[in-house]
Short mmCIF file of C-alpha atoms in Angstrom, two decimals:
data_model
loop_
_atom_site.label_atom_id
_atom_site.label_comp_id
_atom_site.label_asym_id
_atom_site.label_seq_id
_atom_site.Cartn_x
_atom_site.Cartn_y
_atom_site.Cartn_z
CA UNK T 143 41.46 72.08 -70.85
CA UNK T 144 41.66 69.21 -68.44
CA UNK T 145 39.13 70.92 -66.20
CA UNK T 146 36.72 71.21 -69.11
CA UNK T 147 36.91 67.49 -70.00
CA UNK T 148 36.58 66.61 -66.33
CA UNK T 149 33.37 68.66 -66.11
CA UNK T 150 32.10 67.16 -69.36
CA UNK T 151 32.85 63.67 -68.11
CA UNK T 152 30.78 64.29 -65.00
CA UNK T 153 27.83 65.43 -67.13
CA UNK T 154 28.11 62.34 -69.30
CA UNK T 155 28.17 60.17 -66.18
CA UNK T 156 24.83 61.64 -65.23
CA UNK T 157 23.38 60.30 -68.46
CA UNK T 158 23.59 63.48 -70.52
CA UNK T 159 21.45 65.37 -67.98
CA UNK T 160 23.66 68.49 -68.17
CA UNK T 161 23.16 68.97 -71.90
CA UNK T 162 19.46 68.57 -71.55
CA UNK T 163 19.29 71.05 -68.69
CA UNK T 164 21.40 73.52 -70.62
CA UNK T 165 18.89 73.31 -73.46
CA UNK T 166 15.95 73.88 -71.08
CA UNK T 167 17.75 76.93 -69.67
CA UNK T 168 18.07 78.41 -73.14
CA UNK T 169 14.38 77.83 -73.81
CA UNK T 170 13.39 79.56 -70.54
CA UNK T 171 15.59 82.54 -71.44
CA UNK T 172 13.82 82.89 -74.78
CA UNK T 173 10.37 82.60 -73.10
CA UNK T 174 11.20 85.24 -70.53
CA UNK T 175 12.49 87.57 -73.20
CA UNK T 176 9.26 87.34 -75.14
CA UNK T 177 6.82 86.87 -72.24
CA UNK T 178 5.86 90.53 -71.97
CA UNK T 179 5.00 90.62 -75.66
CA UNK T 180 3.03 87.36 -75.65
CA UNK T 181 1.40 87.27 -72.20
CA UNK T 182 1.38 90.86 -71.04
CA UNK T 183 2.60 92.20 -67.70
CA UNK T 184 0.58 89.93 -65.37
CA UNK T 185 1.25 86.80 -67.44
CA UNK T 186 4.98 87.58 -67.60
CA UNK T 187 5.11 88.00 -63.83
CA UNK T 188 3.49 84.61 -63.26
CA UNK T 189 5.81 82.90 -65.73
CA UNK T 190 8.85 84.54 -64.13
CA UNK T 191 7.92 83.13 -60.71
CA UNK T 192 7.44 79.64 -62.09
CA UNK T 193 10.69 79.84 -64.14
CA UNK T 194 12.68 80.97 -61.13
CA UNK T 195 11.57 77.92 -59.20
CA UNK T 196 12.46 75.56 -62.06
CA UNK T 197 15.88 77.22 -62.52
CA UNK T 198 16.63 76.70 -58.87
CA UNK T 199 15.89 73.00 -59.39
CA UNK T 200 18.22 72.93 -62.42
CA UNK T 201 21.05 74.68 -60.60
CA UNK T 202 20.93 72.23 -57.70
CA UNK T 203 20.86 69.33 -60.16
CA UNK T 204 23.93 70.53 -62.11
CA UNK T 205 26.01 71.77 -59.18
CA UNK T 206 28.40 69.23 -57.60
CA UNK T 207 27.36 67.86 -54.24
CA UNK T 208 29.57 67.91 -51.23
CA UNK T 209 30.15 64.22 -50.74
CA UNK T 210 31.40 64.85 -47.23
CA UNK T 211 28.05 66.29 -46.11
CA UNK T 212 25.56 63.46 -45.39
CA UNK T 213 22.70 65.94 -45.04
CA UNK T 214 23.26 67.54 -48.43
CA UNK T 215 20.94 65.13 -50.27
CA UNK T 216 18.14 65.53 -47.72
CA UNK T 217 18.54 69.34 -47.81
CA UNK T 218 18.39 69.32 -51.61
CA UNK T 219 15.14 67.33 -51.53
CA UNK T 220 13.56 69.71 -49.03
CA UNK T 221 14.54 72.70 -51.14
CA UNK T 222 13.05 71.03 -54.20
CA UNK T 223 9.67 70.45 -52.45
CA UNK T 224 9.65 74.08 -51.32
CA UNK T 225 10.19 75.18 -54.91
CA UNK T 226 7.36 72.92 -56.10
CA UNK T 227 5.10 74.42 -53.43
CA UNK T 228 6.06 77.85 -54.76
CA UNK T 229 4.91 76.79 -58.22
CA UNK T 230 1.59 75.38 -56.89
CA UNK T 231 0.74 78.52 -54.95
CA UNK T 232 1.52 80.76 -57.90
CA UNK T 233 -1.73 82.48 -58.91
CA UNK T 234 -3.20 81.36 -62.20
CA UNK T 235 -3.02 83.85 -65.03
CA UNK T 236 -6.24 85.59 -65.82
CA UNK T 237 -8.26 84.62 -68.83
CA UNK T 238 -7.39 86.23 -72.14
CA UNK T 239 -8.80 89.70 -72.26
CA UNK T 240 -11.59 90.55 -74.58
CA UNK T 241 -10.95 92.96 -77.39
CA UNK T 242 -13.12 95.65 -75.88
CA UNK T 243 -11.09 95.49 -72.62
CA UNK T 244 -7.66 96.10 -74.18
CA UNK T 245 -8.01 99.85 -73.99
CA UNK T 246 -8.47 99.77 -70.22
CA UNK T 247 -5.55 100.11 -67.74
CA UNK T 248 -4.04 96.79 -66.71
CA UNK T 249 -4.34 97.58 -63.00
CA UNK T 250 -7.85 99.04 -63.11
CA UNK T 251 -10.03 98.32 -60.03
CA UNK T 252 -12.53 95.49 -60.15
CA UNK T 253 -15.90 96.47 -61.57
CA UNK T 254 -19.28 95.27 -60.34
CA UNK T 255 -20.90 92.53 -62.35
CA UNK T 256 -23.00 94.03 -65.11
CA UNK T 257 -26.34 92.24 -65.56
CA UNK T 258 -27.42 90.98 -68.94
CA UNK T 259 -29.04 93.93 -70.73
CA UNK T 260 -31.59 91.56 -72.22
CA UNK T 261 -32.91 90.63 -68.79
CA UNK T 262 -32.66 93.98 -67.02
CA UNK T 263 -33.04 97.62 -67.92
CA UNK T 264 -30.70 98.82 -65.14
CA UNK T 265 -27.86 101.09 -66.31
CA UNK T 266 -24.33 99.71 -66.55
CA UNK T 267 -22.41 99.91 -63.31
CA UNK T 268 -25.59 100.12 -61.15
CA UNK T 269 -25.80 97.61 -58.26
CA UNK T 270 -27.86 94.57 -59.09
CA UNK T 271 -31.20 94.43 -57.19
CA UNK T 272 -32.18 91.20 -55.48
CA UNK T 273 -35.22 89.34 -56.69
CA UNK T 274 -38.43 89.73 -54.70
CA UNK T 275 -38.33 86.08 -53.62
CA UNK T 276 -35.02 86.66 -51.83
CA UNK T 277 -35.91 90.04 -50.40
CA UNK T 278 -35.97 90.19 -46.60
CA UNK T 279 -39.48 91.17 -45.50
CA UNK T 280 -40.11 93.21 -42.39
CA UNK T 281 -42.39 91.94 -39.63
CA UNK T 282 -45.03 94.44 -40.77
CA UNK T 283 -44.99 93.02 -44.30
CA UNK T 284 -45.07 89.44 -43.04
CA UNK T 285 -48.06 90.16 -40.80
CA UNK T 286 -50.04 91.75 -43.62
CA UNK T 287 -49.14 88.89 -45.94
CA UNK T 288 -50.09 86.35 -43.27
CA UNK T 289 -53.46 88.03 -42.64
CA UNK T 290 -54.42 87.56 -46.30
CA UNK T 291 -53.90 83.81 -45.88
CA UNK T 292 -56.34 83.59 -42.96
CA UNK T 293 -59.47 84.50 -44.88
CA UNK T 294 -62.34 82.00 -44.72
CA UNK T 295 -63.33 80.72 -48.18
CA UNK T 296 -66.20 82.75 -49.63
CA UNK T 297 -68.48 79.77 -50.13
CA UNK T 298 -68.21 78.92 -46.42
CA UNK T 299 -68.98 82.49 -45.41
CA UNK T 300 -72.35 82.25 -47.16
CA UNK T 301 -73.10 78.54 -46.77
CA UNK T 302 -72.43 78.01 -43.07
CA UNK T 303 -74.77 80.70 -41.66
CA UNK T 304 -77.52 79.62 -44.05
CA UNK T 305 -77.16 75.98 -43.06
CA UNK T 306 -77.01 76.80 -39.34
CA UNK T 307 -80.11 79.00 -39.53
CA UNK T 308 -82.05 76.19 -41.19
CA UNK T 309 -81.07 73.78 -38.42
CA UNK T 310 -81.89 76.43 -35.84
CA UNK T 311 -85.37 76.87 -37.31
CA UNK T 312 -86.01 73.12 -37.26
CA UNK T 313 -84.89 72.91 -33.61
CA UNK T 314 -87.13 75.82 -32.62
CA UNK T 315 -90.16 74.17 -34.21
CA UNK T 316 -89.46 70.93 -32.37
CA UNK T 317 -89.06 72.65 -28.98
CA UNK T 318 -92.35 74.46 -29.41
CA UNK T 319 -94.14 71.23 -30.13
CA UNK T 320 -92.35 69.20 -27.43
CA UNK T 321 -92.33 71.80 -24.62
CA UNK T 322 -95.07 74.31 -25.38
CA UNK T 323 -95.13 75.36 -21.72
CA UNK T 324 -91.47 76.41 -21.64
CA UNK T 325 -90.96 80.03 -22.75
CA UNK T 326 -87.90 79.66 -24.98
CA UNK T 327 -86.93 82.78 -26.82
CA UNK T 328 -86.05 82.87 -30.48
CA UNK T 329 -82.75 81.05 -31.11
CA UNK T 330 -79.96 83.01 -32.75
CA UNK T 331 -76.49 82.36 -34.09
CA UNK T 332 -73.28 83.64 -32.56
CA UNK T 333 -69.61 83.25 -33.31
CA UNK T 334 -66.52 84.76 -34.86
CA UNK T 335 -67.72 83.98 -38.41
CA UNK T 336 -70.69 86.31 -38.11
CA UNK T 337 -68.53 89.06 -36.61
CA UNK T 338 -65.75 88.87 -39.22
CA UNK T 339 -63.22 87.43 -36.78
CA UNK T 340 -63.16 83.82 -37.98
CA UNK T 341 -59.99 82.53 -39.64
CA UNK T 342 -58.92 79.65 -41.90
CA UNK T 343 -62.25 77.77 -41.97
CA UNK T 344 -65.83 78.18 -40.76
CA UNK T 345 -65.92 74.93 -38.83
CA UNK T 346 -67.90 75.90 -35.73
CA UNK T 347 -70.74 78.16 -34.69
CA UNK T 348 -72.86 78.72 -31.58
CA UNK T 349 -76.63 78.41 -31.44
CA UNK T 350 -77.93 80.57 -28.60
CA UNK T 351 -81.20 79.32 -27.02
CA UNK T 352 -82.66 82.02 -24.73
CA UNK T 353 -84.65 81.20 -21.59
CA UNK T 354 -87.28 83.80 -20.72
CA UNK T 355 -87.34 84.24 -16.91
CA UNK T 356 -89.70 86.33 -14.81
CA UNK T 357 -87.48 88.83 -13.01
CA UNK T 358 -90.00 88.89 -10.16
CA UNK T 359 -89.37 85.21 -9.46
CA UNK T 360 -85.63 84.93 -10.05
CA UNK T 361 -82.57 86.86 -8.93
CA UNK T 362 -78.81 86.59 -9.44
CA UNK T 363 -76.19 85.71 -6.85
CA UNK T 364 -72.52 86.25 -7.68
CA UNK T 365 -70.30 83.20 -7.62
CA UNK T 366 -67.90 85.25 -5.52
CA UNK T 367 -70.43 84.95 -2.69
CA UNK T 368 -70.74 81.17 -3.01
CA UNK T 369 -68.48 78.27 -2.11
CA UNK T 370 -66.72 78.40 -5.50
CA UNK T 371 -65.45 81.96 -4.86
CA UNK T 372 -65.32 82.62 -8.61
CA UNK T 373 -66.81 85.93 -9.79
CA UNK T 374 -67.09 84.66 -13.38
CA UNK T 375 -69.96 82.32 -12.35
CA UNK T 376 -73.41 83.19 -11.13
CA UNK T 377 -76.32 81.38 -9.53
CA UNK T 378 -79.96 81.98 -10.47
CA UNK T 379 -82.03 81.81 -7.29
CA UNK T 380 -85.78 81.27 -7.00
CA UNK T 381 -87.23 83.96 -4.73
CA UNK T 382 -90.49 84.63 -2.86
CA UNK T 383 -91.44 80.97 -2.63
CA UNK T 384 -93.79 81.92 0.23
CA UNK T 385 -95.92 84.08 -2.03
CA UNK T 386 -95.21 82.32 -5.31
CA UNK T 387 -94.82 78.63 -4.47
CA UNK T 388 -92.98 76.10 -6.54
CA UNK T 389 -94.69 75.60 -9.88
CA UNK T 390 -95.47 79.25 -10.49
CA UNK T 391 -92.58 79.44 -12.89
CA UNK T 392 -92.37 76.96 -15.78
CA UNK T 393 -88.64 76.70 -15.09
CA UNK T 394 -89.15 75.39 -11.56
CA UNK T 395 -88.87 71.84 -12.91
CA UNK T 396 -85.14 72.43 -13.47
CA UNK T 397 -84.41 73.60 -9.93
CA UNK T 398 -82.00 71.93 -7.53
CA UNK T 399 -82.63 73.28 -4.05
CA UNK T 400 -83.68 76.84 -4.71
CA UNK T 401 -81.48 77.41 -7.76
CA UNK T 402 -82.02 76.97 -11.46
CA UNK T 403 -79.64 74.17 -12.40
CA UNK T 404 -77.68 74.52 -15.60
CA UNK T 405 -76.68 70.85 -15.38
CA UNK T 406 -80.27 69.56 -15.16
CA UNK T 407 -81.32 71.75 -18.08
CA UNK T 408 -78.41 70.51 -20.17
CA UNK T 409 -79.17 66.88 -19.37
CA UNK T 410 -82.76 67.33 -20.50
CA UNK T 411 -81.78 68.99 -23.74
CA UNK T 412 -79.06 66.41 -24.35
CA UNK T 413 -81.60 63.58 -24.18
CA UNK T 414 -83.82 65.57 -26.49
CA UNK T 415 -81.09 66.06 -29.08
CA UNK T 416 -79.92 62.44 -28.97
CA UNK T 417 -83.17 60.47 -28.71
CA UNK T 418 -86.14 62.61 -29.69
CA UNK T 419 -85.30 64.59 -32.81
CA UNK T 420 -85.27 62.85 -36.19
CA UNK T 421 -81.97 64.26 -37.42
CA UNK T 422 -81.66 61.96 -40.47
CA UNK T 423 -84.95 63.33 -41.82
CA UNK T 424 -83.93 66.95 -41.13
CA UNK T 425 -80.52 66.34 -42.67
CA UNK T 426 -82.07 64.82 -45.77
CA UNK T 427 -84.33 67.84 -46.11
CA UNK T 428 -81.34 70.23 -45.83
CA UNK T 429 -78.98 68.19 -48.01
CA UNK T 430 -76.55 67.21 -45.23
CA UNK T 431 -75.94 64.63 -42.50
CA UNK T 432 -76.57 65.71 -38.88
CA UNK T 433 -75.37 63.68 -35.89
CA UNK T 434 -75.65 64.66 -32.22
CA UNK T 435 -72.46 64.05 -30.22
CA UNK T 436 -73.51 61.54 -27.58
CA UNK T 437 -70.36 61.41 -25.43
CA UNK T 438 -69.84 65.15 -25.08
CA UNK T 439 -70.87 67.17 -22.03
CA UNK T 440 -71.72 69.96 -24.44
CA UNK T 441 -74.88 70.09 -26.54
CA UNK T 442 -73.17 69.60 -29.87
CA UNK T 443 -74.22 68.65 -33.38
CA UNK T 444 -71.84 67.49 -36.10
CA UNK T 445 -72.96 68.52 -39.58
CA UNK T 446 -71.40 67.03 -42.72
CA UNK T 447 -72.11 68.81 -45.98
CA UNK T 448 -70.59 68.25 -49.40
CA UNK T 449 -68.64 71.48 -49.06
CA UNK T 450 -68.06 71.87 -45.33
CA UNK T 451 -67.88 70.01 -42.00
CA UNK T 452 -69.52 72.07 -39.27
CA UNK T 453 -69.83 71.81 -35.49
CA UNK T 454 -72.86 73.53 -33.91
CA UNK T 455 -72.90 74.00 -30.13
CA UNK T 456 -76.25 74.67 -28.49
CA UNK T 457 -75.95 77.10 -25.57
CA UNK T 458 -78.92 77.83 -23.28
CA UNK T 459 -78.59 81.46 -22.25
CA UNK T 460 -80.20 83.71 -19.62
CA UNK T 461 -80.04 87.50 -19.90
CA UNK T 462 -80.73 89.27 -16.61
CA UNK T 463 -79.52 92.50 -15.05
CA UNK T 464 -77.39 93.37 -18.10
CA UNK T 465 -75.54 90.06 -17.84
CA UNK T 466 -75.33 87.21 -20.33
CA UNK T 467 -75.18 83.83 -18.54
CA UNK T 468 -74.50 80.55 -20.31
CA UNK T 469 -75.45 77.07 -19.11
CA UNK T 470 -71.78 76.02 -18.99
CA UNK T 471 -71.11 74.79 -15.46
CA UNK T 472 -67.56 73.99 -14.35
CA UNK T 473 -66.49 70.39 -13.96
CA UNK T 474 -67.14 69.08 -10.48
CA UNK T 475 -69.96 68.63 -8.03
CA UNK T 476 -71.39 72.14 -8.35
CA UNK T 477 -74.24 71.94 -10.85
CA UNK T 478 -76.11 75.19 -10.35
CA UNK T 479 -73.56 77.63 -11.79
CA UNK T 480 -73.94 79.76 -14.92
CA UNK T 481 -70.95 81.18 -16.75
CA UNK T 482 -70.95 84.89 -17.52
CA UNK T 483 -70.11 85.58 -21.16
CA UNK T 484 -68.45 88.79 -22.33
CA UNK T 485 -68.23 87.89 -26.00
CA UNK T 486 -70.89 90.32 -27.16
CA UNK T 487 -69.31 93.17 -25.17
CA UNK T 488 -65.80 92.27 -26.45
CA UNK T 489 -66.76 92.41 -30.11
CA UNK T 490 -68.84 95.54 -29.66
CA UNK T 491 -66.01 97.37 -27.88
CA UNK T 492 -63.37 96.32 -30.45
CA UNK T 493 -65.50 97.50 -33.35
CA UNK T 494 -66.27 100.75 -31.57
CA UNK T 495 -62.58 101.49 -30.94
CA UNK T 496 -61.53 100.60 -34.49
CA UNK T 497 -64.27 102.76 -35.95
CA UNK T 498 -63.16 105.73 -33.84
CA UNK T 499 -59.48 105.74 -34.94
CA UNK T 500 -59.44 103.48 -38.04
CA UNK T 501 -57.49 101.00 -35.95
CA UNK T 502 -56.23 97.49 -36.66
CA UNK T 503 -57.31 95.81 -33.41
CA UNK T 504 -59.58 93.33 -35.15
CA UNK T 505 -56.89 92.60 -37.73
CA UNK T 506 -54.38 91.94 -34.95
CA UNK T 507 -56.91 89.69 -33.20
CA UNK T 508 -57.54 87.68 -36.38
CA UNK T 509 -53.81 87.10 -36.86
CA UNK T 510 -53.41 85.98 -33.24
CA UNK T 511 -56.47 83.71 -33.47
CA UNK T 512 -55.01 82.15 -36.60
CA UNK T 513 -51.73 81.47 -34.80
CA UNK T 514 -53.51 79.86 -31.87
CA UNK T 515 -55.65 77.77 -34.20
CA UNK T 516 -52.59 76.41 -36.01
CA UNK T 517 -50.52 75.89 -32.86
CA UNK T 518 -52.04 73.06 -30.76
CA UNK T 519 -50.18 74.24 -27.65
CA UNK T 520 -51.83 77.69 -27.92
CA UNK T 521 -55.43 76.62 -28.55
CA UNK T 522 -56.72 77.73 -25.16
CA UNK T 523 -55.37 81.25 -25.66
CA UNK T 524 -57.62 81.93 -28.63
CA UNK T 525 -60.81 83.94 -28.37
CA UNK T 526 -61.64 85.83 -25.20
CA UNK T 527 -58.17 86.03 -23.55
CA UNK T 528 -56.71 87.67 -26.66
CA UNK T 529 -59.66 90.04 -27.01
CA UNK T 530 -59.38 91.19 -23.40
CA UNK T 531 -55.61 91.65 -23.70
CA UNK T 532 -56.01 93.84 -26.79
CA UNK T 533 -58.68 95.87 -25.01
CA UNK T 534 -56.30 96.39 -22.07
CA UNK T 535 -53.54 97.55 -24.42
CA UNK T 536 -55.96 99.93 -26.12
CA UNK T 537 -56.16 101.87 -22.88
CA UNK T 538 -52.38 102.43 -22.83
CA UNK T 539 -51.31 102.28 -26.51
CA UNK T 540 -53.11 104.91 -28.55
CA UNK T 541 -51.59 104.20 -31.98
CA UNK T 542 -53.49 101.28 -33.50
CA UNK T 543 -53.18 102.32 -37.12
CA UNK T 544 -52.37 99.58 -39.61
CA UNK T 545 -48.88 101.05 -40.05
CA UNK T 546 -48.20 100.22 -36.37
CA UNK T 547 -49.47 96.64 -36.58
CA UNK T 548 -46.00 95.13 -36.06
CA UNK T 549 -45.38 97.19 -32.91
CA UNK T 550 -48.77 96.31 -31.43
CA UNK T 551 -48.32 92.63 -32.33
CA UNK T 552 -44.95 92.55 -30.59
CA UNK T 553 -46.46 94.31 -27.57
CA UNK T 554 -49.29 91.76 -27.35
CA UNK T 555 -46.76 88.91 -27.27
CA UNK T 556 -44.79 90.61 -24.50
CA UNK T 557 -47.93 91.23 -22.44
CA UNK T 558 -49.06 87.64 -22.94
CA UNK T 559 -45.76 86.28 -21.67
CA UNK T 560 -45.87 88.61 -18.66
CA UNK T 561 -49.45 87.54 -17.87
CA UNK T 562 -48.62 83.84 -18.21
CA UNK T 563 -45.61 84.30 -15.97
CA UNK T 564 -47.90 85.66 -13.26
CA UNK T 565 -50.71 83.27 -14.15
CA UNK T 566 -53.17 86.17 -14.18
CA UNK T 567 -55.05 87.91 -17.01
CA UNK T 568 -57.73 90.24 -15.60
CA UNK T 569 -61.05 90.46 -17.41
CA UNK T 570 -61.44 93.83 -19.11
CA UNK T 571 -65.03 94.25 -17.88
CA UNK T 572 -64.51 92.81 -14.40
CA UNK T 573 -60.92 92.94 -13.03
CA UNK T 574 -61.86 90.46 -10.31
CA UNK T 575 -62.09 87.71 -12.92
CA UNK T 576 -58.87 85.92 -13.86
CA UNK T 577 -59.24 84.53 -17.38
CA UNK T 578 -56.35 82.11 -16.73
CA UNK T 579 -58.00 80.54 -13.70
CA UNK T 580 -59.19 77.56 -15.73
CA UNK T 581 -55.74 76.67 -17.07
CA UNK T 582 -53.49 74.02 -15.58
CA UNK T 583 -49.99 74.99 -14.47
CA UNK T 584 -48.47 72.72 -17.11
CA UNK T 585 -50.53 74.40 -19.83
CA UNK T 586 -49.43 77.85 -18.68
CA UNK T 587 -45.77 76.81 -18.66
CA UNK T 588 -46.00 75.30 -22.14
CA UNK T 589 -47.74 78.32 -23.65
CA UNK T 590 -45.33 80.68 -21.92
CA UNK T 591 -42.35 78.79 -23.30
CA UNK T 592 -43.67 78.95 -26.88
CA UNK T 593 -44.42 82.68 -26.68
CA UNK T 594 -41.20 83.56 -24.84
CA UNK T 595 -39.18 82.16 -27.72
CA UNK T 596 -41.33 84.14 -30.15
CA UNK T 597 -40.66 87.51 -28.49
CA UNK T 598 -37.20 87.81 -30.02
CA UNK T 599 -38.32 86.28 -33.35
CA UNK T 600 -42.08 86.75 -33.85
CA UNK T 601 -41.86 85.42 -37.41
CA UNK T 602 -41.66 81.83 -36.10
CA UNK T 603 -45.36 82.03 -35.23
CA UNK T 604 -46.42 82.99 -38.75
#
């Protein structure tokens, strides 16, 4: 009896804490007894874990402390924090089950998320399909999608050639009246737009102005046999001056030494375009504004129309011995050189190969030209270098079907990087000609760096 009152006195000294804790213990016992009925198996398990931790706190609070142990209080506090951590890490009970789920086993495996039947007709339990916007496209699909974005607007396809032909006709009439003694051929238009290879916008076109030369008075000398040692250039030499003295050919007025000078001819035509032709009147007649570019070495006209801005480059051209020579001399002191053009042969060969096997060479070229047009660091790769590279690959890779476009595109990038690394891209029609000979070392390094990164991830170029 004395022991009982002693224990009761201790509880009263603690402010009645023992009676309160005894009451909490009774409540927990009742909850645990009815937990399975109220919360189910998983809820009862969670409540049991939390109750165990709280009971451990109650037991330590009601049990007498060993006053002789100075570390008892600190140990009790540490145990209490561990019990609180146990409560915090206890998993939260699941949400109340729906009525339709009560018939399922409590430990059934997790089911896939069932989409809303109002928004999808997929059967229940079927994996949900990703939307098309998130779908990962293959390189083949990205290339075909990109090619559709490169098309020139239809109004430019019809307007630009019509406008350029009108300007070409006006220029021809003026040349006939100004230089009736010079046998100019009929001017014609040339460029990727007319051949279906133009991309993004029809913003430039070439106007070819033929010079008619007497083959008995002129002959060709390869640039490889001159001081420039470049087989891509040629010189047009006046021959038989002893029998046909100077003045027998109307083109003798443009000679320097014994060679027809591309520079002198260009200078004469440049003065003609800038000072002699009434471009404001012609532009008013055609419904546009025409301005010759004064500062350019090229013979260039800038045309501004309501629907398009167009650049027209005039190119004097000589066709002799199955060669097409343009009056585009290299920069420097040599002024008698003519550049051999392979553009007509490139396009003809590409179309011939594609027609023979229903190939995608021209499609691949358009995509590459579009990339080079959008990437300022790759501008100088567009056009002829890409055409010649594709022609080289056509000799080794036979499968150019549209289904193999991604493989051929990847192969072109690899070959470009390899060619830039060596600094050499042989001309398809004359292997002695290096199409990279006009590039600076810094330009080659920069282009090589851009393309080298794209080999492992070609999509970055699109």
